[in-house]
mmCIF file of C-alpha atoms in Angstrom:
data_model
loop_
_atom_site.group_PDB
_atom_site.id
_atom_site.type_symbol
_atom_site.label_atom_id
_atom_site.label_comp_id
_atom_site.label_asym_id
_atom_site.label_seq_id
_atom_site.Cartn_x
_atom_site.Cartn_y
_atom_site.Cartn_z
ATOM 1 C CA UNK W 1 116.826 119.999 69.373
ATOM 2 C CA UNK W 2 113.760 117.862 70.093
ATOM 3 C CA UNK W 3 110.567 119.292 71.571
ATOM 4 C CA UNK W 4 112.487 122.320 72.861
ATOM 5 C CA UNK W 5 114.945 120.131 74.749
ATOM 6 C CA UNK W 6 118.618 120.191 73.952
ATOM 7 C CA UNK W 7 120.565 116.928 73.840
ATOM 8 C CA UNK W 8 124.185 117.858 73.319
ATOM 9 C CA UNK W 9 127.652 116.826 74.372
ATOM 10 C CA UNK W 10 128.143 120.088 76.295
ATOM 11 C CA UNK W 11 125.699 118.813 78.959
ATOM 12 C CA UNK W 12 128.581 116.755 80.369
ATOM 13 C CA UNK W 13 130.500 119.888 81.437
ATOM 14 C CA UNK W 14 129.654 122.635 83.906
ATOM 15 C CA UNK W 15 129.775 126.366 83.094
ATOM 16 C CA UNK W 16 133.519 126.372 83.799
ATOM 17 C CA UNK W 17 134.138 123.488 81.395
ATOM 18 C CA UNK W 18 134.692 120.920 84.157
ATOM 19 C CA UNK W 19 133.182 117.441 83.751
ATOM 20 C CA UNK W 20 130.058 116.743 85.793
ATOM 21 C CA UNK W 21 128.857 113.385 87.065
ATOM 22 C CA UNK W 22 126.169 111.329 85.364
ATOM 23 C CA UNK W 23 123.881 111.836 88.359
ATOM 24 C CA UNK W 24 124.342 115.617 88.242
ATOM 25 C CA UNK W 25 123.603 115.563 84.500
ATOM 26 C CA UNK W 26 120.437 113.547 85.173
ATOM 27 C CA UNK W 27 119.314 116.055 87.813
ATOM 28 C CA UNK W 28 120.060 118.939 85.462
ATOM 29 C CA UNK W 29 118.047 117.193 82.745
ATOM 30 C CA UNK W 30 115.101 116.806 85.132
ATOM 31 C CA UNK W 31 115.160 120.476 86.150
ATOM 32 C CA UNK W 32 115.479 121.624 82.536
ATOM 33 C CA UNK W 33 112.599 119.386 81.438
ATOM 34 C CA UNK W 34 110.357 120.731 84.224
ATOM 35 C CA UNK W 35 111.028 124.323 83.141
ATOM 36 C CA UNK W 36 110.361 123.417 79.496
ATOM 37 C CA UNK W 37 107.089 121.581 80.142
ATOM 38 C CA UNK W 38 105.873 124.364 82.452
ATOM 39 C CA UNK W 39 106.669 126.941 79.751
ATOM 40 C CA UNK W 40 105.068 124.789 77.047
ATOM 41 C CA UNK W 41 101.774 124.482 78.964
ATOM 42 C CA UNK W 42 101.758 127.682 81.032
ATOM 43 C CA UNK W 43 101.167 125.783 84.273
ATOM 44 C CA UNK W 44 102.980 123.729 86.889
ATOM 45 C CA UNK W 45 99.887 121.600 87.603
ATOM 46 C CA UNK W 46 100.911 118.034 86.689
ATOM 47 C CA UNK W 47 97.281 116.967 86.210
ATOM 48 C CA UNK W 48 96.621 119.723 83.652
ATOM 49 C CA UNK W 49 99.942 119.052 81.928
ATOM 50 C CA UNK W 50 99.186 115.323 81.720
ATOM 51 C CA UNK W 51 95.769 116.036 80.218
ATOM 52 C CA UNK W 52 97.272 118.436 77.657
ATOM 53 C CA UNK W 53 99.934 115.859 76.741
ATOM 54 C CA UNK W 54 97.318 113.125 76.317
ATOM 55 C CA UNK W 55 98.519 111.142 79.329
ATOM 56 C CA UNK W 56 95.701 109.362 81.162
ATOM 57 C CA UNK W 57 95.680 109.357 84.975
ATOM 58 C CA UNK W 58 94.279 106.253 86.626
ATOM 59 C CA UNK W 59 93.673 105.568 90.290
ATOM 60 C CA UNK W 60 94.251 102.172 91.821
ATOM 61 C CA UNK W 61 93.354 101.020 95.313
ATOM 62 C CA UNK W 62 96.198 98.469 95.408
ATOM 63 C CA UNK W 63 97.437 98.385 98.968
ATOM 64 C CA UNK W 64 100.886 97.040 98.187
ATOM 65 C CA UNK W 65 102.953 94.512 100.035
ATOM 66 C CA UNK W 66 104.425 94.804 103.510
ATOM 67 C CA UNK W 67 107.930 95.476 102.212
ATOM 68 C CA UNK W 68 107.004 97.442 99.082
ATOM 69 C CA UNK W 69 105.774 101.013 98.901
ATOM 70 C CA UNK W 70 104.811 101.896 95.360
ATOM 71 C CA UNK W 71 103.084 105.250 95.086
ATOM 72 C CA UNK W 72 102.730 105.525 91.330
ATOM 73 C CA UNK W 73 103.819 104.200 87.966
ATOM 74 C CA UNK W 74 103.984 105.383 84.380
ATOM 75 C CA UNK W 75 103.596 103.007 81.448
ATOM 76 C CA UNK W 76 102.159 103.258 77.945
ATOM 77 C CA UNK W 77 100.658 106.713 78.291
ATOM 78 C CA UNK W 78 99.048 106.060 81.686
ATOM 79 C CA UNK W 79 100.048 107.412 85.095
ATOM 80 C CA UNK W 80 98.670 105.138 87.808
ATOM 81 C CA UNK W 81 98.418 106.552 91.320
ATOM 82 C CA UNK W 82 98.150 104.040 94.175
ATOM 83 C CA UNK W 83 95.971 106.003 96.575
ATOM 84 C CA UNK W 84 96.100 103.541 99.486
ATOM 85 C CA UNK W 85 99.895 103.603 99.399
ATOM 86 C CA UNK W 86 99.971 107.392 99.022
ATOM 87 C CA UNK W 87 97.584 107.697 101.965
ATOM 88 C CA UNK W 88 99.700 105.437 104.146
ATOM 89 C CA UNK W 89 102.942 107.293 103.374
ATOM 90 C CA UNK W 90 101.226 110.676 103.878
ATOM 91 C CA UNK W 91 99.901 109.552 107.265
ATOM 92 C CA UNK W 92 103.274 108.108 108.328
ATOM 93 C CA UNK W 93 105.049 111.344 107.351
ATOM 94 C CA UNK W 94 102.270 113.587 108.698
ATOM 95 C CA UNK W 95 102.024 115.127 105.242
ATOM 96 C CA UNK W 96 99.033 116.341 103.265
ATOM 97 C CA UNK W 97 97.632 113.490 101.137
ATOM 98 C CA UNK W 98 96.688 115.768 98.230
ATOM 99 C CA UNK W 99 100.123 117.420 98.124
ATOM 100 C CA UNK W 100 101.859 114.031 98.132
ATOM 101 C CA UNK W 101 99.526 112.717 95.439
ATOM 102 C CA UNK W 102 100.317 115.773 93.287
ATOM 103 C CA UNK W 103 104.067 115.242 93.801
ATOM 104 C CA UNK W 104 103.735 111.567 92.821
ATOM 105 C CA UNK W 105 101.806 112.596 89.706
ATOM 106 C CA UNK W 106 104.584 115.067 88.814
ATOM 107 C CA UNK W 107 107.233 112.378 89.359
ATOM 108 C CA UNK W 108 105.417 109.966 87.041
ATOM 109 C CA UNK W 109 104.902 112.781 84.525
ATOM 110 C CA UNK W 110 108.696 113.098 84.483
ATOM 111 C CA UNK W 111 108.948 109.439 83.437
ATOM 112 C CA UNK W 112 106.551 110.198 80.580
ATOM 113 C CA UNK W 113 108.664 113.201 79.563
ATOM 114 C CA UNK W 114 111.881 111.159 79.693
ATOM 115 C CA UNK W 115 110.309 108.372 77.646
ATOM 116 C CA UNK W 116 108.826 110.565 74.932
ATOM 117 C CA UNK W 117 111.763 112.979 74.688
ATOM 118 C CA UNK W 118 114.670 110.698 75.480
ATOM 119 C CA UNK W 119 117.700 112.281 77.164
ATOM 120 C CA UNK W 120 121.133 111.584 75.736
ATOM 121 C CA UNK W 121 121.832 108.611 78.011
ATOM 122 C CA UNK W 122 118.774 106.819 76.606
ATOM 123 C CA UNK W 123 119.223 108.026 73.048
ATOM 124 C CA UNK W 124 122.710 106.542 72.708
ATOM 125 C CA UNK W 125 121.589 103.076 73.740
ATOM 126 C CA UNK W 126 118.566 102.906 71.429
ATOM 127 C CA UNK W 127 121.054 101.936 68.742
ATOM 128 C CA UNK W 128 122.492 99.106 70.851
ATOM 129 C CA UNK W 129 119.863 96.804 72.428
ATOM 130 C CA UNK W 130 122.348 94.896 74.609
ATOM 131 C CA UNK W 131 123.804 98.146 75.967
ATOM 132 C CA UNK W 132 120.269 99.326 76.711
ATOM 133 C CA UNK W 133 119.505 96.186 78.723
ATOM 134 C CA UNK W 134 122.798 96.165 80.641
ATOM 135 C CA UNK W 135 122.535 99.919 81.254
ATOM 136 C CA UNK W 136 119.026 99.561 82.642
ATOM 137 C CA UNK W 137 120.160 96.756 84.935
ATOM 138 C CA UNK W 138 123.314 98.601 85.972
ATOM 139 C CA UNK W 139 125.650 95.800 84.925
ATOM 140 C CA UNK W 140 128.671 95.869 82.676
ATOM 141 C CA UNK W 141 130.179 99.156 83.861
ATOM 142 C CA UNK W 142 130.086 99.262 87.652
ATOM 143 C CA UNK W 143 131.476 102.797 87.784
ATOM 144 C CA UNK W 144 128.387 104.141 86.007
ATOM 145 C CA UNK W 145 124.946 104.492 87.565
ATOM 146 C CA UNK W 146 122.219 102.371 85.955
ATOM 147 C CA UNK W 147 119.833 104.046 83.548
ATOM 148 C CA UNK W 148 117.060 103.363 86.043
ATOM 149 C CA UNK W 149 118.968 105.269 88.721
ATOM 150 C CA UNK W 150 119.666 108.155 86.331
ATOM 151 C CA UNK W 151 116.000 108.293 85.372
ATOM 152 C CA UNK W 152 114.890 108.300 89.018
ATOM 153 C CA UNK W 153 117.289 111.157 89.842
ATOM 154 C CA UNK W 154 116.014 113.085 86.819
ATOM 155 C CA UNK W 155 112.389 112.441 87.872
ATOM 156 C CA UNK W 156 113.070 113.615 91.436
ATOM 157 C CA UNK W 157 114.731 116.803 90.153
ATOM 158 C CA UNK W 158 111.865 117.335 87.685
ATOM 159 C CA UNK W 159 109.343 117.093 90.533
ATOM 160 C CA UNK W 160 111.319 119.458 92.767
ATOM 161 C CA UNK W 161 111.607 122.018 89.950
ATOM 162 C CA UNK W 162 107.966 121.734 88.863
ATOM 163 C CA UNK W 163 106.553 121.861 92.414
ATOM 164 C CA UNK W 164 109.209 123.639 94.508
ATOM 165 C CA UNK W 165 106.931 124.627 97.409
ATOM 166 C CA UNK W 166 105.277 121.230 97.813
ATOM 167 C CA UNK W 167 108.499 119.254 97.508
ATOM 168 C CA UNK W 168 110.422 121.536 99.883
ATOM 169 C CA UNK W 169 107.751 120.971 102.509
ATOM 170 C CA UNK W 170 107.788 117.214 101.898
ATOM 171 C CA UNK W 171 111.577 116.999 102.119
ATOM 172 C CA UNK W 172 111.569 118.986 105.379
ATOM 173 C CA UNK W 173 109.081 116.567 106.931
ATOM 174 C CA UNK W 174 110.966 113.475 105.784
ATOM 175 C CA UNK W 175 114.339 114.646 107.120
#
């Protein structure tokens, strides 16, 4: 066990012992991590959790490119929120800017959590640099989702579990 998070082989089977897909495992990991971090800090507020974890939150006015919508990033202990992009997406979806910004912060907090407490799919490949690179790129085993895709699914599930009311409202508006 690491940081209250279990990384075991039994995560690849459901309660009935049936195998589950990599994407379902990633989503389960995200939900489990959200519950653990909320319990660890006694709050679901991603800003307060980030502060308690020592993660800095930066704002950037970058307005993106015509074809690219990037709302936030996480790298090296810093969550960067692209407010112009968040504002544009919120306006296009007729969604509250603050609620979307909070959801983006939670999503990027999930990337921090997955980086600092690596799930089993990342842990295995730390021992094999080539496998880590090909897994991230999604090449080599076409039947398996890329690590990037698994991490994004885990981050989405983390956000939905940490902020169920805000994300439910967002999903309803985007459908």
